Tab-separated table of C-alpha atoms in Angstrom:
chain	number	residue	atom	x	y	z
C	352	MET	CA	-164.958	-123.667	-238.292
C	353	ILE	CA	-166.544	-121.541	-235.555
C	354	ARG	CA	-169.980	-120.184	-236.421
C	355	GLY	CA	-172.062	-117.463	-234.758
C	356	MET	CA	-172.824	-118.038	-231.087
C	357	GLY	CA	-176.197	-116.323	-231.387
C	358	ASP	CA	-177.354	-117.841	-234.691
C	359	THR	CA	-180.904	-119.184	-234.952
C	360	PHE	CA	-182.544	-121.921	-237.034
C	361	PHE	CA	-185.946	-121.410	-238.676
C	362	ILE	CA	-187.420	-124.776	-239.685
C	363	GLU	CA	-190.630	-125.382	-241.618
C	364	GLY	CA	-191.611	-128.949	-240.774
C	365	GLY	CA	-193.759	-131.656	-242.295
C	366	ILE	CA	-191.525	-132.311	-245.324
C	367	PRO	CA	-190.337	-135.925	-245.876
C	368	LEU	CA	-186.549	-135.988	-246.185
C	369	THR	CA	-185.254	-137.823	-249.243
C	370	GLY	CA	-181.917	-138.413	-250.921
C	371	SER	CA	-178.461	-139.428	-249.767
C	372	LEU	CA	-175.621	-137.921	-247.789
C	373	VAL	CA	-172.255	-138.677	-246.219
C	374	VAL	CA	-171.665	-138.402	-242.483
C	375	ARG	CA	-168.511	-136.831	-241.097
C	376	GLY	CA	-165.923	-138.477	-238.915
C	377	SER	CA	-166.731	-138.954	-235.241
C	378	LYS	CA	-166.010	-135.854	-233.181
C	379	ASN	CA	-165.725	-138.094	-230.112
C	380	ALA	CA	-162.955	-140.054	-231.811
C	381	ALA	CA	-161.197	-137.235	-233.703
C	382	SER	CA	-160.597	-135.077	-230.636
C	383	LYS	CA	-159.030	-138.039	-228.774
C	384	LEU	CA	-156.765	-138.834	-231.724
C	385	MET	CA	-155.517	-135.248	-231.629
C	386	VAL	CA	-154.729	-135.620	-227.924
C	387	ALA	CA	-152.952	-138.936	-228.595
C	388	SER	CA	-150.628	-137.132	-231.006
C	389	LEU	CA	-149.227	-135.219	-228.001
C	390	LEU	CA	-147.527	-138.431	-226.823
C	391	THR	CA	-144.782	-138.045	-229.427
C	392	ASP	CA	-142.598	-135.357	-230.932
C	393	LYS	CA	-143.209	-136.863	-234.388
C	394	PRO	CA	-145.964	-135.595	-236.735
C	395	SER	CA	-149.259	-137.401	-237.302
C	396	THR	CA	-151.903	-137.139	-239.994
C	397	ILE	CA	-155.574	-137.581	-239.131
C	398	GLU	CA	-158.048	-138.129	-241.969
C	399	ASN	CA	-161.830	-137.637	-242.048
C	400	VAL	CA	-161.806	-135.005	-239.295
C	401	PRO	CA	-165.156	-133.244	-238.726
C	402	MET	CA	-164.666	-129.479	-238.858
C	403	SER	CA	-166.879	-128.814	-235.828
C	404	ALA	CA	-166.461	-126.494	-232.860
C	405	GLU	CA	-165.328	-129.425	-230.703
C	406	ILE	CA	-162.311	-129.801	-232.972
C	407	ASP	CA	-161.685	-126.054	-232.674
C	408	ILE	CA	-161.494	-126.392	-228.892
C	409	THR	CA	-159.140	-129.375	-229.091
C	410	ARG	CA	-156.989	-127.546	-231.611
C	411	GLU	CA	-156.783	-124.542	-229.258
C	412	LEU	CA	-155.617	-126.832	-226.439
C	413	CYS	CA	-152.945	-128.450	-228.614
C	414	GLU	CA	-151.685	-125.157	-229.980
C	415	LYS	CA	-151.396	-123.668	-226.487
C	416	ILE	CA	-149.212	-126.648	-225.575
C	417	GLY	CA	-146.951	-126.110	-228.575
C	418	SER	CA	-148.526	-128.129	-231.389
C	419	THR	CA	-148.617	-127.043	-234.993
C	420	VAL	CA	-151.993	-127.956	-236.478
C	421	SER	CA	-152.697	-127.454	-240.164
C	422	VAL	CA	-155.552	-128.440	-242.468
C	423	ALA	CA	-154.147	-130.487	-245.343
C	424	GLY	CA	-156.890	-131.258	-247.797
C	425	ASP	CA	-160.513	-132.247	-247.385
C	426	HIS	CA	-161.151	-132.956	-243.687
C	427	GLU	CA	-157.536	-133.911	-243.037
C	428	ILE	CA	-155.247	-132.350	-240.460
C	429	GLN	CA	-151.548	-132.649	-239.776
C	430	ILE	CA	-150.483	-132.219	-236.172
C	431	ALA	CA	-147.010	-132.160	-234.659
C	432	THR	CA	-145.696	-131.278	-231.203
C	433	PRO	CA	-141.892	-131.387	-231.467
C	434	GLU	CA	-141.644	-129.575	-228.149
C	435	VAL	CA	-144.102	-128.920	-225.328
C	436	THR	CA	-143.703	-125.183	-224.818
C	437	THR	CA	-146.004	-125.212	-221.780
C	438	SER	CA	-147.863	-127.975	-219.988
C	439	LEU	CA	-149.769	-125.500	-217.811
C	440	VAL	CA	-153.063	-124.640	-219.521
C	441	PRO	CA	-155.402	-123.459	-216.764
C	442	GLU	CA	-158.054	-122.078	-219.117
C	443	LEU	CA	-159.294	-122.062	-222.703
C	444	SER	CA	-161.666	-119.737	-224.534
C	445	ARG	CA	-164.398	-122.373	-224.109
C	446	LYS	CA	-164.758	-125.391	-221.851
C	447	ASN	CA	-165.269	-128.988	-222.822
C	448	ARG	CA	-164.308	-132.394	-221.444
C	449	ILE	CA	-161.249	-132.974	-223.654
C	450	PRO	CA	-158.461	-131.280	-221.593
C	451	ILE	CA	-158.612	-133.831	-218.754
C	452	LEU	CA	-157.426	-136.439	-221.279
C	453	ALA	CA	-154.245	-134.428	-221.908
C	454	LEU	CA	-152.959	-135.001	-218.363
C	455	GLY	CA	-151.228	-138.296	-219.202
C	456	PRO	CA	-149.544	-137.097	-222.405
C	457	LEU	CA	-148.403	-133.833	-220.790
C	458	LEU	CA	-147.034	-135.610	-217.724
C	459	HIS	CA	-145.012	-137.923	-219.970
C	460	ARG	CA	-143.669	-134.981	-221.952
C	461	ALA	CA	-143.106	-132.446	-219.137
C	462	GLY	CA	-143.604	-134.068	-215.715
C	463	VAL	CA	-146.240	-131.497	-214.700
C	464	ALA	CA	-149.586	-130.530	-216.187
C	465	GLU	CA	-152.500	-128.209	-215.577
C	466	VAL	CA	-155.754	-128.344	-217.540
C	467	PRO	CA	-159.144	-126.606	-217.209
C	468	VAL	CA	-162.050	-128.215	-215.398
C	469	LEU	CA	-164.667	-129.938	-217.482
C	470	GLY	CA	-167.367	-128.240	-219.473
C	471	GLY	CA	-169.489	-129.684	-222.266
C	472	CYS	CA	-173.190	-130.413	-222.028
C	473	PRO	CA	-175.106	-130.160	-218.721
C	474	ILE	CA	-176.508	-133.696	-218.848
C	475	GLY	CA	-175.563	-135.120	-215.474
C	476	HIS	CA	-172.533	-136.102	-213.460
C	477	ARG	CA	-169.327	-136.721	-215.398
C	478	PRO	CA	-167.335	-139.262	-213.334
C	479	ILE	CA	-164.050	-137.315	-213.148
C	480	ASP	CA	-163.338	-139.075	-209.880
C	481	PHE	CA	-162.692	-142.202	-211.999
C	482	HIS	CA	-159.992	-140.343	-213.952
C	483	VAL	CA	-158.392	-138.967	-210.800
C	484	ALA	CA	-158.466	-142.221	-208.824
C	485	ALA	CA	-156.995	-144.226	-211.704
C	486	LEU	CA	-154.176	-141.759	-212.376
C	487	ARG	CA	-153.325	-141.677	-208.671
C	488	GLU	CA	-152.983	-145.456	-208.721
C	489	MET	CA	-150.479	-144.926	-211.547
C	490	GLY	CA	-148.324	-142.638	-209.418
C	491	VAL	CA	-149.766	-139.251	-210.378
C	492	GLU	CA	-150.332	-136.544	-207.773
C	493	ILE	CA	-153.420	-134.524	-208.669
C	494	GLU	CA	-154.720	-131.337	-207.070
C	495	ARG	CA	-158.160	-129.868	-207.801
C	496	ARG	CA	-157.797	-126.107	-208.062
C	497	GLU	CA	-160.554	-123.518	-208.431
C	498	HIS	CA	-160.663	-123.629	-212.227
C	499	SER	CA	-158.269	-126.435	-213.123
C	500	TYR	CA	-156.612	-129.746	-212.305
C	501	TYR	CA	-152.884	-129.625	-211.509
C	502	ALA	CA	-150.842	-132.847	-211.712
C	503	GLU	CA	-147.261	-133.952	-211.158
C	504	ALA	CA	-145.526	-137.285	-211.721
C	505	LYS	CA	-141.859	-138.214	-211.511
C	506	GLU	CA	-142.799	-141.456	-213.249
C	507	ILE	CA	-146.094	-142.937	-214.380
C	508	ARG	CA	-146.240	-146.643	-213.626
C	509	GLY	CA	-148.608	-149.350	-214.796
C	510	ALA	CA	-151.426	-150.500	-212.530
C	511	ASP	CA	-154.477	-152.733	-212.383
C	512	ILE	CA	-157.542	-150.516	-212.741
C	513	ALA	CA	-161.122	-151.711	-212.227
C	514	PHE	CA	-163.936	-149.229	-212.813
C	515	PRO	CA	-167.247	-149.493	-210.877
C	516	TRP	CA	-168.985	-149.110	-214.237
C	517	PRO	CA	-167.659	-148.434	-217.736
C	518	SER	CA	-166.601	-144.820	-218.299
C	519	VAL	CA	-165.519	-143.779	-221.786
C	520	GLY	CA	-163.470	-140.788	-220.670
C	521	ALA	CA	-161.772	-142.556	-217.774
C	522	THR	CA	-160.892	-145.523	-219.995
C	523	GLU	CA	-159.321	-143.127	-222.484
C	524	SER	CA	-157.406	-141.330	-219.700
C	525	VAL	CA	-155.851	-144.555	-218.480
C	526	ILE	CA	-154.953	-145.734	-221.994
C	527	LEU	CA	-153.264	-142.421	-222.824
C	528	ALA	CA	-151.291	-142.528	-219.573
C	529	ALA	CA	-150.442	-146.240	-219.756
C	530	VAL	CA	-148.899	-146.465	-223.236
C	531	LEU	CA	-145.667	-144.791	-222.044
C	532	ALA	CA	-145.842	-145.927	-218.410
C	533	ARG	CA	-143.305	-148.185	-216.752
C	534	GLY	CA	-144.680	-151.720	-216.707
C	535	GLY	CA	-148.082	-153.102	-217.600
C	536	THR	CA	-151.612	-151.817	-217.068
C	537	ARG	CA	-154.843	-153.778	-217.025
C	538	ILE	CA	-158.230	-152.050	-217.241
C	539	GLU	CA	-161.225	-154.085	-216.119
C	540	ASN	CA	-164.836	-153.051	-216.747
C	541	ALA	CA	-163.440	-150.797	-219.459
C	542	SER	CA	-165.513	-149.023	-222.060
C	543	VAL	CA	-165.061	-150.695	-225.438
C	544	GLU	CA	-166.899	-148.281	-227.727
C	545	PRO	CA	-165.839	-148.301	-231.404
C	546	GLU	CA	-164.382	-144.812	-230.870
C	547	ILE	CA	-162.048	-146.228	-228.206
C	548	MET	CA	-161.033	-148.953	-230.654
C	549	ASN	CA	-160.251	-146.161	-233.140
C	550	LEU	CA	-157.971	-144.579	-230.508
C	551	ILE	CA	-156.302	-147.928	-229.845
C	552	GLU	CA	-155.822	-148.377	-233.604
C	553	MET	CA	-153.909	-145.094	-233.767
C	554	LEU	CA	-151.793	-145.858	-230.701
C	555	ARG	CA	-150.851	-149.258	-232.122
C	556	ALA	CA	-149.812	-147.559	-235.350
C	557	MET	CA	-147.650	-145.262	-233.209
C	558	GLY	CA	-145.933	-148.281	-231.647
C	559	ALA	CA	-147.997	-148.893	-228.508
C	560	LYS	CA	-148.571	-152.411	-227.193
C	561	ILE	CA	-152.295	-152.775	-226.506
C	562	SER	CA	-154.697	-155.690	-226.570
C	563	ALA	CA	-158.438	-155.494	-225.993
C	564	ASP	CA	-161.004	-158.175	-225.183
C	565	GLU	CA	-164.262	-156.436	-226.001
C	566	ASP	CA	-166.459	-159.274	-224.719
C	567	LYS	CA	-164.777	-159.208	-221.298
C	568	ARG	CA	-164.386	-155.410	-221.219
C	569	SER	CA	-160.686	-155.866	-220.552
C	570	ILE	CA	-157.793	-153.839	-221.998
C	571	LYS	CA	-154.107	-154.608	-221.454
C	572	ILE	CA	-151.300	-152.143	-222.134
C	573	GLU	CA	-147.555	-152.779	-221.886
C	574	GLY	CA	-145.710	-149.484	-221.621
C	575	VAL	CA	-143.080	-148.644	-224.238
C	576	SER	CA	-140.251	-146.119	-224.078
C	577	SER	CA	-141.338	-143.946	-227.019
C	578	LEU	CA	-143.919	-143.585	-229.763
C	579	ASN	CA	-143.827	-142.471	-233.385
C	580	GLY	CA	-146.295	-140.492	-235.434
C	581	ALA	CA	-149.030	-142.219	-237.429
C	582	ARG	CA	-151.601	-141.791	-240.165
C	583	ILE	CA	-155.105	-142.663	-239.026
C	584	ARG	CA	-158.651	-142.270	-240.346
C	585	VAL	CA	-161.442	-141.185	-238.028
C	586	MET	CA	-164.352	-143.615	-238.008
C	587	PRO	CA	-167.805	-142.381	-239.130
C	588	ASP	CA	-169.807	-140.537	-236.481
C	589	ARG	CA	-172.382	-142.965	-235.123
C	590	ASN	CA	-174.344	-140.100	-233.570
C	591	GLU	CA	-174.605	-138.361	-236.931
C	592	ILE	CA	-175.799	-141.588	-238.537
C	593	VAL	CA	-178.590	-141.979	-235.995
C	594	SER	CA	-179.442	-138.276	-236.164
C	595	PHE	CA	-180.027	-138.360	-239.918
C	596	ALA	CA	-181.681	-141.789	-239.779
C	597	THR	CA	-184.207	-140.646	-237.157
C	598	ALA	CA	-184.865	-137.456	-239.130
C	599	ALA	CA	-185.732	-139.586	-242.159
C	600	LEU	CA	-188.018	-141.826	-240.097
C	601	ALA	CA	-189.719	-139.022	-238.162
C	602	THR	CA	-190.577	-137.153	-241.373
C	603	GLY	CA	-191.742	-140.271	-243.228
C	604	GLY	CA	-188.890	-139.944	-245.695
C	605	SER	CA	-186.192	-142.146	-247.190
C	606	VAL	CA	-182.502	-141.283	-246.799
C	607	CYS	CA	-179.396	-143.287	-247.723
C	608	ILE	CA	-176.332	-142.668	-245.561
C	609	GLU	CA	-173.250	-143.571	-247.575
C	610	ASN	CA	-169.975	-145.215	-246.531
C	611	ILE	CA	-171.177	-146.760	-243.282
C	612	GLU	CA	-171.265	-150.307	-241.915
C	613	ASP	CA	-173.783	-152.097	-239.759
C	614	TRP	CA	-171.379	-153.620	-237.186
C	615	TYR	CA	-171.151	-150.450	-235.093
C	616	LEU	CA	-174.926	-149.860	-235.353
C	617	LYS	CA	-176.246	-153.320	-234.459
C	618	THR	CA	-178.209	-152.258	-231.381
C	619	PHE	CA	-179.780	-149.322	-233.185
C	620	LEU	CA	-180.746	-151.475	-236.178
C	621	PHE	CA	-182.179	-154.144	-233.868
C	622	THR	CA	-184.313	-151.451	-232.220
C	623	LEU	CA	-185.535	-150.287	-235.640
C	624	ASP	CA	-186.666	-153.866	-236.301
C	625	ARG	CA	-188.669	-153.781	-233.067
C	626	ILE	CA	-190.573	-150.630	-234.020
C	627	GLY	CA	-191.126	-151.691	-237.618
C	628	ALA	CA	-188.918	-149.056	-239.214
C	629	GLY	CA	-187.303	-149.737	-242.568
C	630	TYR	CA	-183.620	-149.989	-243.405
C	631	GLU	CA	-181.645	-151.855	-246.053
C	632	LYS	CA	-178.133	-152.058	-247.426
C	633	GLU	CA	-177.665	-149.893	-250.476
C	634	GLY	CA	-174.296	-149.819	-252.203
C	635	ASN	CA	-171.708	-148.979	-249.576
C	636	GLY	CA	-174.271	-147.506	-247.215
C	637	ILE	CA	-177.644	-148.037	-245.533
C	638	ARG	CA	-181.004	-146.539	-246.510
C	639	PHE	CA	-183.462	-145.651	-243.720
C	640	PHE	CA	-187.172	-145.241	-244.491
C	641	LYS	CA	-190.633	-145.467	-243.012
C	642	LYS	CA	-192.488	-148.530	-244.266
C	643	GLY	CA	-195.603	-148.422	-242.079
C	644	PRO	CA	-196.890	-147.434	-238.638
C	645	PHE	CA	-194.267	-147.504	-235.870
C	646	HIS	CA	-194.710	-149.967	-233.017
C	647	PRO	CA	-193.985	-148.928	-229.418
C	648	ALA	CA	-190.826	-150.181	-227.713
C	649	SER	CA	-188.937	-150.135	-224.429
C	650	VAL	CA	-185.368	-148.882	-224.821
C	651	LYS	CA	-182.638	-148.878	-222.181
C	652	THR	CA	-179.459	-146.871	-222.706
C	653	GLU	CA	-176.232	-148.681	-221.831
C	654	SER	CA	-172.526	-148.757	-222.571
C	655	HIS	CA	-171.513	-150.282	-225.910
C	656	PRO	CA	-172.703	-152.636	-227.305
C	657	GLY	CA	-175.942	-151.379	-225.776
C	658	PHE	CA	-178.159	-148.560	-227.017
C	659	MET	CA	-176.084	-145.353	-226.825
C	660	THR	CA	-177.174	-142.611	-224.463
C	661	ASP	CA	-176.526	-140.118	-227.285
C	662	TRP	CA	-179.081	-141.903	-229.467
C	663	GLN	CA	-182.055	-141.721	-227.134
C	664	GLN	CA	-182.946	-138.059	-227.703
C	665	PRO	CA	-183.598	-138.119	-231.479
C	666	PHE	CA	-184.976	-141.657	-231.239
C	667	LEU	CA	-187.523	-140.572	-228.625
C	668	VAL	CA	-188.951	-138.190	-231.243
C	669	VAL	CA	-189.605	-141.185	-233.506
C	670	LEU	CA	-191.369	-142.943	-230.610
C	671	THR	CA	-193.814	-140.027	-230.277
C	672	ALA	CA	-195.263	-141.280	-233.582
C	673	ALA	CA	-195.500	-144.936	-232.456
C	674	GLU	CA	-198.953	-146.377	-231.837
C	675	GLY	CA	-198.943	-147.175	-228.126
C	676	ILE	CA	-196.791	-146.655	-225.031
C	677	SER	CA	-192.996	-146.625	-225.271
C	678	ILE	CA	-190.391	-146.400	-222.512
C	679	ILE	CA	-186.938	-144.768	-222.527
C	680	HIS	CA	-184.832	-145.870	-219.541
C	681	GLU	CA	-181.719	-143.668	-219.300
C	682	THR	CA	-179.072	-145.451	-217.201
C	683	VAL	CA	-175.876	-143.628	-218.248
C	684	TYR	CA	-176.600	-140.022	-217.176
C	685	GLU	CA	-179.079	-139.146	-214.467
C	686	ASP	CA	-180.223	-135.800	-215.908
C	687	ARG	CA	-180.734	-136.247	-219.616
C	688	LEU	CA	-184.488	-136.026	-220.138
C	689	GLY	CA	-185.061	-132.320	-219.541
C	690	TYR	CA	-185.521	-131.743	-223.273
C	691	THR	CA	-188.814	-133.662	-223.168
C	692	GLU	CA	-190.513	-130.574	-221.698
C	693	ASP	CA	-189.981	-128.818	-225.042
C	694	LEU	CA	-191.392	-131.837	-226.894
C	695	ARG	CA	-194.486	-131.678	-224.671
C	696	ARG	CA	-194.943	-128.050	-225.715
C	697	MET	CA	-194.845	-129.294	-229.302
C	698	GLY	CA	-197.710	-131.700	-228.587
C	699	ALA	CA	-195.952	-134.915	-227.481
C	700	TYR	CA	-197.411	-137.016	-224.657
C	701	ILE	CA	-194.465	-137.709	-222.369
C	702	GLU	CA	-194.263	-138.401	-218.640
C	703	VAL	CA	-190.884	-138.368	-216.894
C	704	SER	CA	-190.376	-140.396	-213.717
C	705	ASP	CA	-187.712	-141.378	-211.192
C	706	VAL	CA	-189.078	-144.930	-210.998
C	707	CYS	CA	-187.259	-147.639	-212.956
C	708	PRO	CA	-189.385	-150.042	-215.023
C	709	ALA	CA	-190.504	-153.051	-212.974
C	710	GLY	CA	-187.737	-155.628	-212.635
C	711	ASP	CA	-185.146	-153.391	-214.291
C	712	GLU	CA	-183.670	-151.295	-211.493
C	713	CYS	CA	-180.515	-149.328	-212.359
C	714	ARG	CA	-177.937	-147.446	-210.280
C	715	PHE	CA	-180.231	-144.380	-210.220
C	716	SER	CA	-183.061	-146.318	-208.556
C	717	GLY	CA	-184.369	-144.675	-205.399
C	718	LYS	CA	-182.216	-141.547	-205.784
C	719	GLY	CA	-184.870	-139.187	-207.116
C	720	TYR	CA	-183.393	-138.783	-210.592
C	721	LYS	CA	-186.016	-138.445	-213.315
C	722	HIS	CA	-184.411	-140.823	-215.774
C	723	VAL	CA	-187.388	-142.745	-217.224
C	724	ALA	CA	-189.653	-141.369	-219.952
C	725	ARG	CA	-193.053	-142.826	-220.830
C	726	ILE	CA	-194.144	-141.807	-224.329
C	727	THR	CA	-197.743	-142.268	-225.522
C	728	GLY	CA	-198.345	-142.034	-229.243
C	729	PRO	CA	-199.087	-141.244	-231.883
C	730	ALA	CA	-198.840	-137.505	-231.350
C	731	LYS	CA	-199.025	-134.732	-233.903
C	732	LEU	CA	-196.222	-132.280	-233.260
C	733	LYS	CA	-196.578	-128.574	-233.979
C	734	GLY	CA	-193.860	-126.006	-234.511
C	735	THR	CA	-192.757	-123.780	-231.642
C	736	ARG	CA	-189.848	-121.675	-230.357
C	737	ILE	CA	-187.165	-123.564	-228.426
C	738	ARG	CA	-183.957	-122.579	-226.683
C	739	ILE	CA	-181.501	-125.468	-227.104
C	740	PRO	CA	-179.864	-126.515	-223.794
C	741	ASP	CA	-177.199	-128.935	-225.051
C	742	LEU	CA	-175.907	-130.780	-228.094
C	743	ARG	CA	-177.921	-134.018	-228.061
C	744	ALA	CA	-181.132	-132.393	-226.830
C	745	GLY	CA	-180.647	-129.932	-229.664
C	746	MET	CA	-180.641	-132.752	-232.199
C	747	ALA	CA	-183.926	-134.038	-230.775
C	748	HIS	CA	-185.347	-130.551	-231.221
C	749	VAL	CA	-184.163	-130.432	-234.834
C	750	VAL	CA	-185.749	-133.817	-235.601
C	751	ALA	CA	-188.974	-132.775	-233.874
C	752	ALA	CA	-189.058	-129.477	-235.782
C	753	LEU	CA	-188.545	-131.311	-239.083
C	754	ALA	CA	-191.443	-133.655	-238.270
C	755	ALA	CA	-193.806	-130.994	-236.875
C	756	GLN	CA	-196.430	-129.036	-238.747
C	757	GLY	CA	-195.622	-125.354	-239.033
C	758	GLU	CA	-192.524	-123.320	-238.256
C	759	SER	CA	-190.126	-123.857	-235.369
C	760	VAL	CA	-187.491	-121.398	-234.206
C	761	LEU	CA	-184.425	-122.929	-232.530
C	762	GLU	CA	-182.168	-120.619	-230.547
C	763	GLU	CA	-178.712	-121.263	-229.033
C	764	ILE	CA	-177.752	-123.460	-231.987
C	765	HIS	CA	-174.060	-123.056	-231.147
C	766	HIS	CA	-174.554	-126.262	-229.151
C	767	LEU	CA	-175.279	-128.057	-232.438
C	768	ASP	CA	-172.307	-126.436	-234.152
C	769	ARG	CA	-170.062	-127.943	-231.470
C	770	GLY	CA	-170.937	-131.445	-232.616
C	771	TYR	CA	-172.167	-131.174	-236.214
C	772	GLU	CA	-170.406	-129.612	-239.165
C	773	ARG	CA	-172.806	-127.336	-241.098
C	774	ILE	CA	-175.797	-129.489	-240.237
C	775	ASP	CA	-178.262	-126.992	-241.723
C	776	GLU	CA	-176.602	-127.122	-245.152
C	777	ARG	CA	-176.477	-130.916	-245.110
C	778	LEU	CA	-180.142	-131.203	-244.115
C	779	GLN	CA	-181.012	-128.864	-246.968
C	780	MET	CA	-179.332	-131.358	-249.329
C	781	ILE	CA	-181.994	-133.956	-248.434
C	782	GLY	CA	-184.929	-131.569	-248.692
C	783	ALA	CA	-185.222	-129.921	-245.294
C	784	ASP	CA	-186.652	-126.380	-245.168
C	785	ILE	CA	-184.136	-125.033	-242.670
C	786	ARG	CA	-182.361	-121.695	-242.697
C	787	ARG	CA	-179.812	-120.114	-240.433
C	788	VAL	CA	-180.265	-116.501	-239.398
C	789	LYS	CA	-176.983	-115.064	-238.218
C	790	SER	CA	-176.751	-113.015	-235.066
């Protein structure tokens, strides 16, 4: 699964992408399902797993703990942890944000746990204090060490948890701790992303008692004494869908993404309506195409069912071609617009500001965070050399390079490999002139 850390993409842009493809399972869901399997000594089977570097990291964590992980067919893994051989995992070969989620399962299995501090993309503050505060309310003692979090719990008990704002990771932490806790747990202002519903689906299949009211952002869990294994299918990766859809739109192409549904893309599809982009149901999928000039739009990122923060980067590239002034208002992470500097070097007209749009102040208002982008189009992008800083910014750079005239050289593409399985080969299938040069 792991590909060269120093590999480079060479992309010749200006070619409309055409054809059809299948997206992989969600890496954000698959990694959490692997962690959920640690709650039982029985085996589980997870289907539609993306073979990306993020899964490699999660697999390393599980295997250090004592899991046996094997690939059983096309994008299917079997995972079993009959015994936790160690619950103290202070470091891994690479950092990401998954290990913090293992605290609950490891505490249930061993009473103590140690996991590495977070890594992942440098896109702003990750609210780990939400995880820590919630677990403490559930009876967990947590100590922040130099390179890890150390936790102990004689017994995890249910609690009423209310988050200041929805946090995907913290919601997952509480769910994973609560399913085997003594008593009931209620999470208010919870994240209710489809990927969390996929996690809940697996836990229910394992025997957990969970109910979720998505409209009220409320999740209730009644702890049980033990869980079984389960067979579960990872939902399609919504970020992949939007990545390929925006690539089709930005290049003036027409691409059908197979085996997807519109219910988990409603906000994105509504936004495409606003800018005049084309999409239509085709068989068991959706075709995305350019049907005329793009209109400008104002887009605000929010928790589900709002416009995903992970969608704004590739979608901003589409807005550089819109005729007029568009606004991206990032309200989830305070430092996620740095990639726009590279787009400016490619010829885009983008201004980044710390001032919220009039009448739409967010929690970053007045704090100096440059979280609002003003895009003036249409702009003609030209190829250039870019060093990719993180996963989602990297996808914006790929889309921009595909749309630009001339050749672009993208370095540090290991960030893309963390979240996308063989994205260069799959883009080639729909006509992209992209090649990987190995380090």
